[in-house]
Coordinates of C-alpha atoms and ligand atoms in Angstrom, one line a residue:
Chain A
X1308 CA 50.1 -23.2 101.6
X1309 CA 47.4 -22.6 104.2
X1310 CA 46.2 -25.7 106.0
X1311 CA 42.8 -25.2 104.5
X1312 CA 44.1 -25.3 100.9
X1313 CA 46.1 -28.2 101.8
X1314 CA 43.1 -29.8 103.1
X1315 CA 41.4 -29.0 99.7
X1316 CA 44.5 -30.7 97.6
X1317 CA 44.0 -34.0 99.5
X1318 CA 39.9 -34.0 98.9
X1319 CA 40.7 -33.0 95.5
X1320 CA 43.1 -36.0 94.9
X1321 CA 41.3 -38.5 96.8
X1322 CA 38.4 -37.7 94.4
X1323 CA 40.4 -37.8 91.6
X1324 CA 41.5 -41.3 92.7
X1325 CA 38.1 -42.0 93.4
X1326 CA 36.7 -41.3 89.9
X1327 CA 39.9 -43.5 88.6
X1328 CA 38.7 -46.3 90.8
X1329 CA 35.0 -45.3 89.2
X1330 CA 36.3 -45.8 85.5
X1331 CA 37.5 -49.5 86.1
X1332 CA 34.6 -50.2 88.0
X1333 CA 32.1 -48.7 84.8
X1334 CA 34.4 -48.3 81.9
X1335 CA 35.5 -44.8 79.8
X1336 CA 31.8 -44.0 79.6
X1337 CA 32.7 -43.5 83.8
X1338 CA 29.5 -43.7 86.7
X1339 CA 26.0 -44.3 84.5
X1340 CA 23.2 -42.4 85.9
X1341 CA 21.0 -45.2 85.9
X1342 CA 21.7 -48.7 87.3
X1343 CA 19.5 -51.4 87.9
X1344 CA 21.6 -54.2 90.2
X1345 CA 20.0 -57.6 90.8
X1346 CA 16.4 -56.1 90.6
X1347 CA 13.1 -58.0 91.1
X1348 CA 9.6 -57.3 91.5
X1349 CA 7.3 -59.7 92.7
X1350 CA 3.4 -59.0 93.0
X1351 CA 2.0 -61.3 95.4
X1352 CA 3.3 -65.0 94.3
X1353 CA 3.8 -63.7 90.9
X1354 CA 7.5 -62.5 90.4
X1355 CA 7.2 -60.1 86.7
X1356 CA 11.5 -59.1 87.4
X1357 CA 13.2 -61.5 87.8
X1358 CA 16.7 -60.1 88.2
X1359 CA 17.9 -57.4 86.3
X1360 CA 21.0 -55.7 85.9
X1361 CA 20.9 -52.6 84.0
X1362 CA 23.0 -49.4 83.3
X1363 CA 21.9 -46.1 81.2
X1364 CA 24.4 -43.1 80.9
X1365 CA 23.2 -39.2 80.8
X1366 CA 21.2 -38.7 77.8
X1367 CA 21.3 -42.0 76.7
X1368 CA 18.4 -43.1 74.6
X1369 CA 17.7 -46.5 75.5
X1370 CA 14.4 -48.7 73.5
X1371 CA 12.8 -51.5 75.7
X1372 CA 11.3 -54.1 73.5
X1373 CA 9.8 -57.2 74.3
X1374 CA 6.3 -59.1 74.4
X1375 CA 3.5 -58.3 76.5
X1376 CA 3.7 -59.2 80.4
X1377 CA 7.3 -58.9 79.9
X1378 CA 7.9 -56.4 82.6
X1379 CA 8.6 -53.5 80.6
X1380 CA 6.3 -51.6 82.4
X1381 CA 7.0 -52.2 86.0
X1382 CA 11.0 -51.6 85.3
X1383 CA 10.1 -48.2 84.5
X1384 CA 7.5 -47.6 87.1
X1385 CA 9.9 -49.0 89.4
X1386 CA 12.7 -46.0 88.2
X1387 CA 9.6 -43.4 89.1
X1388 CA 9.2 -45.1 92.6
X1389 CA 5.3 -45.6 91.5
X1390 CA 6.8 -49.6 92.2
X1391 CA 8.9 -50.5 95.0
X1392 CA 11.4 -53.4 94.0
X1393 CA 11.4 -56.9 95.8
X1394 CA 14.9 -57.0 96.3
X1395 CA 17.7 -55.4 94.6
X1396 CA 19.4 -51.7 93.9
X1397 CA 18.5 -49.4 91.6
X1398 CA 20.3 -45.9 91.8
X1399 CA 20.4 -43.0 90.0
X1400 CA 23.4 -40.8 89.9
X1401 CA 24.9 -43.8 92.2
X1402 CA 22.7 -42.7 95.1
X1403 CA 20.3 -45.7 96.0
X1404 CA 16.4 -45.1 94.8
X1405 CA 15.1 -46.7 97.3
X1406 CA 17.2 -47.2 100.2
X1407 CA 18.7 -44.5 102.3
X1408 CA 21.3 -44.3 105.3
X1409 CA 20.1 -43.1 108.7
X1410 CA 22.4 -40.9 111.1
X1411 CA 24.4 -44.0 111.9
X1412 CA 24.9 -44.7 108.4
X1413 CA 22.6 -48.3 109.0
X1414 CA 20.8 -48.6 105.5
X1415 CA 17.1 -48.2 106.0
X1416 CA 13.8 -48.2 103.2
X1417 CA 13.8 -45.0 101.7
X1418 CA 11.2 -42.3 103.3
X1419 CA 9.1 -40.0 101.8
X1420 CA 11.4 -37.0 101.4
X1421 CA 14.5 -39.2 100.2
X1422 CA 12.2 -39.9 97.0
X1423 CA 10.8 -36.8 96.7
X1424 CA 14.6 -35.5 96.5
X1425 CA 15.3 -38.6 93.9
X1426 CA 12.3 -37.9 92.2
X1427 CA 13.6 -34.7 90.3
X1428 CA 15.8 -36.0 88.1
X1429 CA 12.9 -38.9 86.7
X1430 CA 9.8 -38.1 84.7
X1431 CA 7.4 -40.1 82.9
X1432 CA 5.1 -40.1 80.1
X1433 CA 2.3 -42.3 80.9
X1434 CA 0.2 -44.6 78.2
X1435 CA -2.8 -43.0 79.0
X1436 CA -1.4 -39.7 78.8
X1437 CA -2.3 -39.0 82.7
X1438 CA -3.5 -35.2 81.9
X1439 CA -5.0 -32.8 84.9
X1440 CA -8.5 -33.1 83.2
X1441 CA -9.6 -29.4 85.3
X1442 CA -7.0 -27.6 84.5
X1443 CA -6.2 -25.8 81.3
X1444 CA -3.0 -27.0 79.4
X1445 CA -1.2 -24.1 81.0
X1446 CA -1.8 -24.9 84.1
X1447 CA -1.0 -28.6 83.8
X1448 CA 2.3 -27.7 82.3
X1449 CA 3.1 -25.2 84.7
X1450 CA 1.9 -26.8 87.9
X1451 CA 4.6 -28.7 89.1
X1452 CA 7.0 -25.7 88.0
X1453 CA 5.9 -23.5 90.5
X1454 CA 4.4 -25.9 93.2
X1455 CA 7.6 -27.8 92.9
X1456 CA 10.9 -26.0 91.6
X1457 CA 9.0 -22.6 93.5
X1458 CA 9.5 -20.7 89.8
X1459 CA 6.8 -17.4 89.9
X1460 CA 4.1 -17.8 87.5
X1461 CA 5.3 -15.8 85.0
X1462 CA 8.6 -17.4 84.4
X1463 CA 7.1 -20.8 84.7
X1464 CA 4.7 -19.6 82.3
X1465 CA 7.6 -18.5 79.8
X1466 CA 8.9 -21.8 80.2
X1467 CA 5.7 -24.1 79.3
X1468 CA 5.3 -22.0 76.7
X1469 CA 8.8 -22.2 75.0
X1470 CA 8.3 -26.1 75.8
X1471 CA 4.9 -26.1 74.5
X1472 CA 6.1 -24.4 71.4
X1473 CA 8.6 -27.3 71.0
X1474 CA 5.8 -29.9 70.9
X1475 CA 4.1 -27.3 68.5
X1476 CA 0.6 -27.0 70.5
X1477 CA 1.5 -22.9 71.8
X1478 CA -1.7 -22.2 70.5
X1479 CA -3.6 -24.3 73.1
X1480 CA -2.4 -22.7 75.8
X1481 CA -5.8 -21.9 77.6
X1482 CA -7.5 -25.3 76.2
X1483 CA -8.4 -28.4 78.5
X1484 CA -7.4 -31.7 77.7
X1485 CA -11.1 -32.7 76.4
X1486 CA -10.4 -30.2 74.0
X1487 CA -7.8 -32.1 72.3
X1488 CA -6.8 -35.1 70.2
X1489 CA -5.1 -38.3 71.9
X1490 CA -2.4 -37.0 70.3
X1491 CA -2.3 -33.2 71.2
X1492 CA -3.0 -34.9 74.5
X1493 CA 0.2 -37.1 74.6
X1494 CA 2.1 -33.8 73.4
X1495 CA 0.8 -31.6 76.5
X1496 CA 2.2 -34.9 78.7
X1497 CA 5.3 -34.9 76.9
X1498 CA 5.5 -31.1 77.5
X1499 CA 5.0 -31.4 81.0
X1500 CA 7.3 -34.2 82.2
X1501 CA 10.1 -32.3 80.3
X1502 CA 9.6 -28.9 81.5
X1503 CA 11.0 -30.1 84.8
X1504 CA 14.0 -30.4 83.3
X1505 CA 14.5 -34.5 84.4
X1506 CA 17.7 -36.3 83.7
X1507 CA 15.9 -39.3 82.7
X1508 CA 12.3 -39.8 81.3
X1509 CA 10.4 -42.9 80.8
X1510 CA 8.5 -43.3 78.0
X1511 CA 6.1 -45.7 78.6
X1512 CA 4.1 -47.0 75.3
X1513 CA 3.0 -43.1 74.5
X1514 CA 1.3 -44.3 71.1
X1515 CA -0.3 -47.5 71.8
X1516 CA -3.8 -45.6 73.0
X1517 CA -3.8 -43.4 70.0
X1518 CA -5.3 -43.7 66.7
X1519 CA -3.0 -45.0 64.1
X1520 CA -3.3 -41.5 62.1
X1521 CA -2.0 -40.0 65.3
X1522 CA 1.0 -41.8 66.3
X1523 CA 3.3 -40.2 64.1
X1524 CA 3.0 -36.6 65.3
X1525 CA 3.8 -37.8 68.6
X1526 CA 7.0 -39.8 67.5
X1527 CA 8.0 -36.9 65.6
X1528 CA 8.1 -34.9 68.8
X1529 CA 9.9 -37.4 70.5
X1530 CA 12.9 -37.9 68.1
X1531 CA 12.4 -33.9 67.5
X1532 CA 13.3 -33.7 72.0
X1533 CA 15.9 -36.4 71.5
X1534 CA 18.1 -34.8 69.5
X1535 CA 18.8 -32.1 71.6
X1536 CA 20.3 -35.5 73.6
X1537 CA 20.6 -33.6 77.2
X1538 CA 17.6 -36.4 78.8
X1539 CA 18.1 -39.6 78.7
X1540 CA 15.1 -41.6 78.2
X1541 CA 13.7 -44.9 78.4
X1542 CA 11.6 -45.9 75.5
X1543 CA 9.1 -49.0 76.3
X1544 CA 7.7 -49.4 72.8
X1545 CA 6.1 -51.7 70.1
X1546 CA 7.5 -49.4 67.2
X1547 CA 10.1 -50.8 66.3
X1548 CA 11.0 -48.2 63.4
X1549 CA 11.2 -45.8 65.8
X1550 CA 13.5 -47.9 68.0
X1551 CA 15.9 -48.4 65.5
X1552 CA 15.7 -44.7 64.4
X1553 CA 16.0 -42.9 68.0
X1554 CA 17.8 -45.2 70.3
X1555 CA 21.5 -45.3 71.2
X1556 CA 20.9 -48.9 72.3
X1557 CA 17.9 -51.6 72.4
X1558 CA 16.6 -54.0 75.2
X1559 CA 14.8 -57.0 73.9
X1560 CA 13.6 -58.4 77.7
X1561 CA 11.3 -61.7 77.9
X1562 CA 9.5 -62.9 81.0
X1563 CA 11.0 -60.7 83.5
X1564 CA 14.6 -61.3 82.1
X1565 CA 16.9 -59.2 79.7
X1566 CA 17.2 -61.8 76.8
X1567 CA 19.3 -59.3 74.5
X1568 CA 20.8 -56.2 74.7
X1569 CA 23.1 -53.7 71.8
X1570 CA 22.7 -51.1 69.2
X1571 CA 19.9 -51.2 67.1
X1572 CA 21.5 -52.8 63.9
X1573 CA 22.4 -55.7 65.9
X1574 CA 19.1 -56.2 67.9
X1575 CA 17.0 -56.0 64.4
X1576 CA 19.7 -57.5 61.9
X1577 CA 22.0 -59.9 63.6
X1578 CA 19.4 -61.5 66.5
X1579 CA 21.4 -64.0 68.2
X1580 CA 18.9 -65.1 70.4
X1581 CA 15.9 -67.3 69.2
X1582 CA 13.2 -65.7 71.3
X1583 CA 14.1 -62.4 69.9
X1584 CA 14.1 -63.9 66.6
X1585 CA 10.5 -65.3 67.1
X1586 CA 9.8 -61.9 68.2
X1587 CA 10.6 -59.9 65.8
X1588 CA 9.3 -62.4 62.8
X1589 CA 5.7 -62.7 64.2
X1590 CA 5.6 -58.7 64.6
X1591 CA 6.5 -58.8 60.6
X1592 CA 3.8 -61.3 60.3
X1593 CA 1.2 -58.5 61.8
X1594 CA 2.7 -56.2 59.5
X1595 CA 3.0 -57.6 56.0
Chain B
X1190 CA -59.6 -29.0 117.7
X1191 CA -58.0 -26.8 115.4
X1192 CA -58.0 -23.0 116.1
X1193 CA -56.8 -21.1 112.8
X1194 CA -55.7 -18.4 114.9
X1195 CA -53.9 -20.5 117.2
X1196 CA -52.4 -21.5 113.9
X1197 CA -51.1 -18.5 113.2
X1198 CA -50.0 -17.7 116.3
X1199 CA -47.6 -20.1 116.6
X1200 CA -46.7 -20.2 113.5
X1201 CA -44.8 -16.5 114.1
X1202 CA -43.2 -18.0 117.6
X1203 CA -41.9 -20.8 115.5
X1204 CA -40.8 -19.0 113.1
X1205 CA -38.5 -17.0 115.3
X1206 CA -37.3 -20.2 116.3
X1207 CA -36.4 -21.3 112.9
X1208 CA -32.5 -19.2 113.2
X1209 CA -31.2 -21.1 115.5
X1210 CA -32.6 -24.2 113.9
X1211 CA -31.1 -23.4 110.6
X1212 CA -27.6 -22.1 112.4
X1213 CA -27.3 -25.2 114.5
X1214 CA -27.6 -27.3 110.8
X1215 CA -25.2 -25.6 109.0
X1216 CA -22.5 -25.4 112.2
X1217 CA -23.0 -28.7 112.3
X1218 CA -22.2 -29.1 108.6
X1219 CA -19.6 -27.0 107.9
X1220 CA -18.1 -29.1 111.0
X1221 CA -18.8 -32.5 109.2
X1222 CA -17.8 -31.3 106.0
X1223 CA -14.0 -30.6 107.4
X1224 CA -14.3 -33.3 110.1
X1225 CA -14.8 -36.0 106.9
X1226 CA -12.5 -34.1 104.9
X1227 CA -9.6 -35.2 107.4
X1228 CA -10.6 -38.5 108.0
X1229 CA -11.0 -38.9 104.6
X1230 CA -7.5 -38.3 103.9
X1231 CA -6.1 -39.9 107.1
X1232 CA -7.9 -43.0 105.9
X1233 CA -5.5 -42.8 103.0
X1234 CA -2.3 -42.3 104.7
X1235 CA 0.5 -44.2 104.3
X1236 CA 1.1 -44.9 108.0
X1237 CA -0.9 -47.8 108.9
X1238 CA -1.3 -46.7 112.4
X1239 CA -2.6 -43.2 111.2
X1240 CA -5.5 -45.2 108.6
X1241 CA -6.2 -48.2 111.8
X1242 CA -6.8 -44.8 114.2
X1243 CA -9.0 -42.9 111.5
X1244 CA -10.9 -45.8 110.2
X1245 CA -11.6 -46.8 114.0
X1246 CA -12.9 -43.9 115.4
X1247 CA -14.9 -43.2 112.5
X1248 CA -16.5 -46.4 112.4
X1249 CA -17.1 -46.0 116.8
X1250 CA -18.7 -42.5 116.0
X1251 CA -21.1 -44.1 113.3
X1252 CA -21.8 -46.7 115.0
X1253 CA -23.4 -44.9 118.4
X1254 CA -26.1 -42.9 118.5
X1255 CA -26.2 -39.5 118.3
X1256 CA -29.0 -38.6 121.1
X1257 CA -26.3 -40.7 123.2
X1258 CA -23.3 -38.7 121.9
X1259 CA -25.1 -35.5 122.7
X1260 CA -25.7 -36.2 126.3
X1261 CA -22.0 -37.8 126.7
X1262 CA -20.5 -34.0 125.3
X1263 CA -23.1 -32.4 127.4
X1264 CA -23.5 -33.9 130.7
X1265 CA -20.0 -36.2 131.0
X1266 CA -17.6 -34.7 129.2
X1267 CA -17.9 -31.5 131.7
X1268 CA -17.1 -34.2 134.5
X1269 CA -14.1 -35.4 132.7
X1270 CA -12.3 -32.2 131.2
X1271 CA -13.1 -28.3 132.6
X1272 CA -14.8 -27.7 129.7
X1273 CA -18.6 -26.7 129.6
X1274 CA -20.0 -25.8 126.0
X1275 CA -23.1 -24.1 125.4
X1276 CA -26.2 -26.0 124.4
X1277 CA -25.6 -24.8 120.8
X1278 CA -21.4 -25.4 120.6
X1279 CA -22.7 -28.7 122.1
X1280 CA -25.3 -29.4 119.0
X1281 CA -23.3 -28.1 116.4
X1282 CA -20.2 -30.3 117.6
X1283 CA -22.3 -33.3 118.2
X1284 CA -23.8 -33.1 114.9
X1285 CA -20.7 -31.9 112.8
X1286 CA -18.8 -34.5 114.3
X1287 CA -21.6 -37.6 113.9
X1288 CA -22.6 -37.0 110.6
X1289 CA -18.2 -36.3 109.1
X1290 CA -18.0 -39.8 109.3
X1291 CA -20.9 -40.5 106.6
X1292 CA -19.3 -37.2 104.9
X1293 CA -15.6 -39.1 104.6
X1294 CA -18.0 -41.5 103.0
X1295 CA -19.2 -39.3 100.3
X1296 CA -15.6 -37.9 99.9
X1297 CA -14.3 -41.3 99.6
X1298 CA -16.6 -42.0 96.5
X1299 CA -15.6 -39.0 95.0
X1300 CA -11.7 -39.6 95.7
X1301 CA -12.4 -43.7 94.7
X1302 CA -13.8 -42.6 91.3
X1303 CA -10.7 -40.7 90.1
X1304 CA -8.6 -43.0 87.9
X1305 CA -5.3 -43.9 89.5
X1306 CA -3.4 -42.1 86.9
X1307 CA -4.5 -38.7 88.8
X1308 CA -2.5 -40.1 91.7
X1309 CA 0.5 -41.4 89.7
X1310 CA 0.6 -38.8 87.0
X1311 CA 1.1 -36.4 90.2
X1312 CA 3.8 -38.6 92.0
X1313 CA 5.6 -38.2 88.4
X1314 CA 5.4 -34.7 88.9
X1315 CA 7.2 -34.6 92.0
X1316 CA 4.3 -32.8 93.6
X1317 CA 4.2 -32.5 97.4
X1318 CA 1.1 -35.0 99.2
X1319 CA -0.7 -31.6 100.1
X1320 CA -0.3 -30.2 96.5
X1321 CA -1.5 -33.2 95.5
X1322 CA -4.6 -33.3 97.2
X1323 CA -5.3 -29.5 96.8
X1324 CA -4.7 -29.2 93.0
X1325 CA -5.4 -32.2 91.9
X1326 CA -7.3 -34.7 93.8
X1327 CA -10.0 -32.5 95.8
X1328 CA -10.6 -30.3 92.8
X1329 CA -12.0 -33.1 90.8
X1330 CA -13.6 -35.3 93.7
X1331 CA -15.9 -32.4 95.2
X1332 CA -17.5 -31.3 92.8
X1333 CA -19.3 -34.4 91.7
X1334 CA -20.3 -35.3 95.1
X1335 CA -21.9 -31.8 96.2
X1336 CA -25.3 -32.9 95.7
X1337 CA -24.9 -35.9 97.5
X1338 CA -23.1 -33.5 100.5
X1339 CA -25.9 -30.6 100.1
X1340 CA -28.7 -33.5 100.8
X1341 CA -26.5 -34.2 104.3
X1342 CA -27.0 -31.0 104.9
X1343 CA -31.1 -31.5 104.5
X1344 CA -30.6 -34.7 106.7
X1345 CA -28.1 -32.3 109.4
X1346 CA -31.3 -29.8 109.5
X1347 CA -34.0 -32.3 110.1
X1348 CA -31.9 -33.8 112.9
X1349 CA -31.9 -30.6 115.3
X1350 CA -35.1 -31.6 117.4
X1351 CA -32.3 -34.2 118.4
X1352 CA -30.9 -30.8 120.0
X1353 CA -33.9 -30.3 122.1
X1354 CA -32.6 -33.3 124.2
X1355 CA -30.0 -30.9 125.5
X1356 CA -32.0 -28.0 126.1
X1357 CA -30.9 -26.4 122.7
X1358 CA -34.4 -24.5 121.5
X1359 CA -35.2 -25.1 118.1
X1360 CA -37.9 -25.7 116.5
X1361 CA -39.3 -28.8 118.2
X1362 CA -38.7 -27.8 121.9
X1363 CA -39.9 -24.5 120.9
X1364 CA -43.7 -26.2 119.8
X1365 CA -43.5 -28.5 122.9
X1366 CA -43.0 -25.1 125.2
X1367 CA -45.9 -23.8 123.0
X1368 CA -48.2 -26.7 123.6
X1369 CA -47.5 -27.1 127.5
X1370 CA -48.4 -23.1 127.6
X1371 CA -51.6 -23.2 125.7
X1372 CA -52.4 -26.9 126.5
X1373 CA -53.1 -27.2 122.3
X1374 CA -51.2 -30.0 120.7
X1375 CA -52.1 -30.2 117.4
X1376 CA -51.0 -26.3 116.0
X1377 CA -47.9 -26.7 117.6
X1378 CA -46.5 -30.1 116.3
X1379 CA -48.3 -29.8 113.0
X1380 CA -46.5 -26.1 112.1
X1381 CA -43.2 -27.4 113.5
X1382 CA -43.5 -29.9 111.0
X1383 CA -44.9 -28.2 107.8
X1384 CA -41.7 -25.3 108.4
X1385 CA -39.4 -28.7 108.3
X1386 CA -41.0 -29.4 105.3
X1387 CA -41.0 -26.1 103.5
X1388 CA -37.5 -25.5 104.5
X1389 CA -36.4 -28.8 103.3
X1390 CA -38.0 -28.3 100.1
X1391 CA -36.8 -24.9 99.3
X1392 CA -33.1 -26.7 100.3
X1393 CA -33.1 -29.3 97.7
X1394 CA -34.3 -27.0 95.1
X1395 CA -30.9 -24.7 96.1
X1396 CA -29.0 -27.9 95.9
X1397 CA -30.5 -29.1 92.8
X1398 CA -29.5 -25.9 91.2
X1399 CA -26.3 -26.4 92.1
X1400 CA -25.9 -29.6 90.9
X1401 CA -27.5 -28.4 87.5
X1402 CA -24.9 -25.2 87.6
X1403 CA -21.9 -28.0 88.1
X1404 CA -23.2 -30.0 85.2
X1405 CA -23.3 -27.5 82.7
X1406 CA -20.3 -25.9 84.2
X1407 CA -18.4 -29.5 83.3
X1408 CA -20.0 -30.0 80.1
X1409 CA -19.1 -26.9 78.3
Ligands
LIG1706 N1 -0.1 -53.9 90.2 C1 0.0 -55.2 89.7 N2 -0.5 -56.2 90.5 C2 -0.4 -57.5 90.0 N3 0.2 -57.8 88.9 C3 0.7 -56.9 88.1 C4 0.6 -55.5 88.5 N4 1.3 -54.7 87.6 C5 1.7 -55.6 86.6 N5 1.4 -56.9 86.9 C6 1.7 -58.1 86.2 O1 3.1 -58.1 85.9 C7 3.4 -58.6 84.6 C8 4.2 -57.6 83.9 O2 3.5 -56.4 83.7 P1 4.0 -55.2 82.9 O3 2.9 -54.2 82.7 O4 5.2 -54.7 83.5 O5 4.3 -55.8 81.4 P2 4.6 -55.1 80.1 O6 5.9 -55.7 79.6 O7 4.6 -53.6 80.3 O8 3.4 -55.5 79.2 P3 2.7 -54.7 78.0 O9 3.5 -54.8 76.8 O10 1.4 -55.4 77.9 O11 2.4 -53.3 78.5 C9 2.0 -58.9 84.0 O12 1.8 -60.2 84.1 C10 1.0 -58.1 84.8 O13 -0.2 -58.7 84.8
LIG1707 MG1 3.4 -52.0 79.6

């Protein structure tokens, strides 16, 4: 054996020793893409996270449920560095979001360009859909395709359009978003935060600023993406049919605090907590 | 008192002085409108030193006048660095470089106005601070505020006599050589101010058409 297969035998068992260690440190499901460790977020005197501890695997579909001023919001924000945490880790892919190491290996805030590398593997779909008002649908979908990942026009058009066939709006290619419904909007946002191919997308309340009559298409694209399983994605919602339906696992959080957390039967039929109890009684009351 | 001919006399050397009037303005504009461009964006950076610096020497430039600005590039600056500019360079600098600090103004309201989703959406996107402020920031910010930048332009060109201080010749030390030749002062002063007029004018009806262009432009 040549010294320099040799040397390759020895990384290759060290990692594989490594990725043992890994799996008793996370369990089978092995490193989670995602984890939150000891987060908060305070603005100003007013601390909204008040320690969270979180994991989410590759294409897990996680729901984030919870009353209003909960902190649903800034947790994902946080995850698409539009938030900078108080104190805490949060990593993705087990490399720290916001921290980085300098040449001496002294950990240090995170610059610019470490976020900018840590940013392609997050999107998000934004409430307010967030759209490029002055440029056609197209062009919003394609922007970051070849400003970003350097793709030529023509293949990032080919791939907004098979992406914008998926949320079933190919034939508003050339549009602008005043052109469209809320929810033809919300489709075109969808369309763009996937096309970049993320590993994890926050969803964050993409029905609430849409007319009743319009929520469904948008959920049907949703659960439509979400079988195809390869994102995982962060649902912040208040539908909680749609929770149960599409998420591996729901978050019931309160005040800055995870209050509950497991599979959808158990969150909606066996509540073990009273809060969520309250909760999920007085969002019957709304409904019946 | 008043000599029709005289009047028309002068009116044609005038005239001829007009050019360098007009070139001086829009020198001095296209300078401001870059100038403000940049400190409108350094004023947004996210090094504090960079915004402290911009936001500094922005407010010092506003905040002297320009007559003494002139006459610093003119007559000190040569003493300082072995630099001499021309009587115009001088003008156009001294007036591109006064007047970009109310244009990062009227950028600023434009950038202000765009909803903060613009910026985040874009952050989301991974896109590149440049990319973002060439495809999606300036984009929507400029073209709202062109009116407002087209009537600094007006207020540039009916600054110039402010030139004259420096030995520039436009219009206004143009009618005062006039008047010390033929010893008249009313022709000279009084045409020198109906071509600022006229000019201005016929420059806010090309700005207002622009502004009417943009409109429908957005509307449709
Ligand atoms: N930029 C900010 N500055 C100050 N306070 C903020 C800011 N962003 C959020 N907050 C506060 O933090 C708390 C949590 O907000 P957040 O938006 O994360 O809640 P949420 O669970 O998403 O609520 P909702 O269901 O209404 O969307 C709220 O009290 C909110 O007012
Ligand atoms: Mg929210």
């Amino acid at each position: 054996m040549t010294q320099l297969a040799q040397d390759n035998e020895g990384i290759l068992e060290s990692q594989a020793v490594w990725r043992q260690g890994e799996e008793c440190l996370y369990g089978e499901k092995g490193k989670p893409l995602v984890e939150y460790r000891g987060v908060t977020k305070s603005f100003g005197d007013l601390e909204v996270i008040k320690g969270i501890d979180l994991q989410m695997h590759a294409g897990e579909k996680l729901a984030f449920i919870g009353p209003s001023g909960s902190g649903k919001t800034t947790l994902g924000r946080m995850l698409m560095t539009l938030e900078r945490p108080t104190s805490g880790s949060l990593s993705i892919d087990g490399v720290p979001l916001w921290q980085m190491q300098d040449k001496k290996g002294r950990w240090k805030p995170a610059n610019e360009a470490h976020l900018r590398a840590m940013r392609e593997k997050v999107g998000m779909v934004f409430q307010h859909f967030n759209l490029f008002p002055h440029l056609t649908v197209e062009r919003n979908v394609t922007l970051a395709l070849t400003s970003v990942l350097g793709l030529t026009r023509e293949d990032a058009g080919a791939r907004a359009e098979s992406m914008l066939e998926k949320v079933g709006l190919l034939d508003k290619l050339s549009s602008y978003p005043s052109q469209l419904s809320g929810g033809q909007k919300q489709r075109v946002a969808i369309a763009r935060a996937l096309v970049m191919r993320p590993k994890v997308v926050v969803f964050d309340e993409v029905t609430s600023a849409l007319d009743p009559e319009l929520v469904g298409e948008v959920l049907a694209v949703i659960k439509e993406i979400a079988k195809e399983g390869e994102t995982a994605m962060m649902l912040i919602t208040h539908e909680m049919d749609f929770a149960r339906e599409v998420a591996d696992r729901v978050i019931f959080g309160a005040e800055g605090l995870i209050v509950e957390e497991g599979t959808p039967e158990d969150i909606f039929e066996r509540p073990q907590s009273e809060r969520l109890r309250t909760f999920l009684n007085r969002l019957q009351e709304v409904r019946d | 008192m008043w000599s029709w001919d005289y009047a028309m006399e002068v009116s044609l050397v005038l005239l001829r002085a007009l050019p360098a009037a007009l070139l001086a303005a829009f020198s001095g504009f296209i300078i401001a409108a870059t100038v403000g461009l940049a400190i409108a964006a350094l004023v947004r950076s996210r090094f504090t030193a960079v915004r402290r610096i911009a936001s500094g020497v922005a407010h010092f430039i506003r905040s002297t006048p320009l007559l003494v600005q002139l006459f610093f590039l003119y007559y000190s600056l040569p003493m300082l660095v072995p630099v001499s500019m021309t009587a115009f360079w001088t003008g156009a600098i001294g007036l591109g470089l006064h007047y970009s600090t109310y244009m990062s103004e009227v950028y600023r309201s434009g950038i202000d106005a765009l909803p903060k989703g613009q910026w985040e959406a874009s952050t989301a996107l991974n896109l590149s601070k440049r990319r973002t402020w060439l495809s999606v920031i300036l984009p929507q910010a400029i073209p709202p505020v062109l009116p407002i930048m087209g009537n600094y332009l007006i207020v540039i060109f009916k600054e110039t006599p402010t030139l004259s201080a420096i030995t520039y010749i436009e219009l206004l030390l143009r009618a005062k050589n006039e008047a010390s030749i033929s010893y008249r002062v009313f022709e000279p002063y009084t045409i020198a101010g109906i071509i600022f007029i006229v000019v201005s004018l016929i420059m806010s009806f090309l700005v207002g058409r622009l502004e009417k262009g943009w409109r429908r432009r957005t509307s449709a």
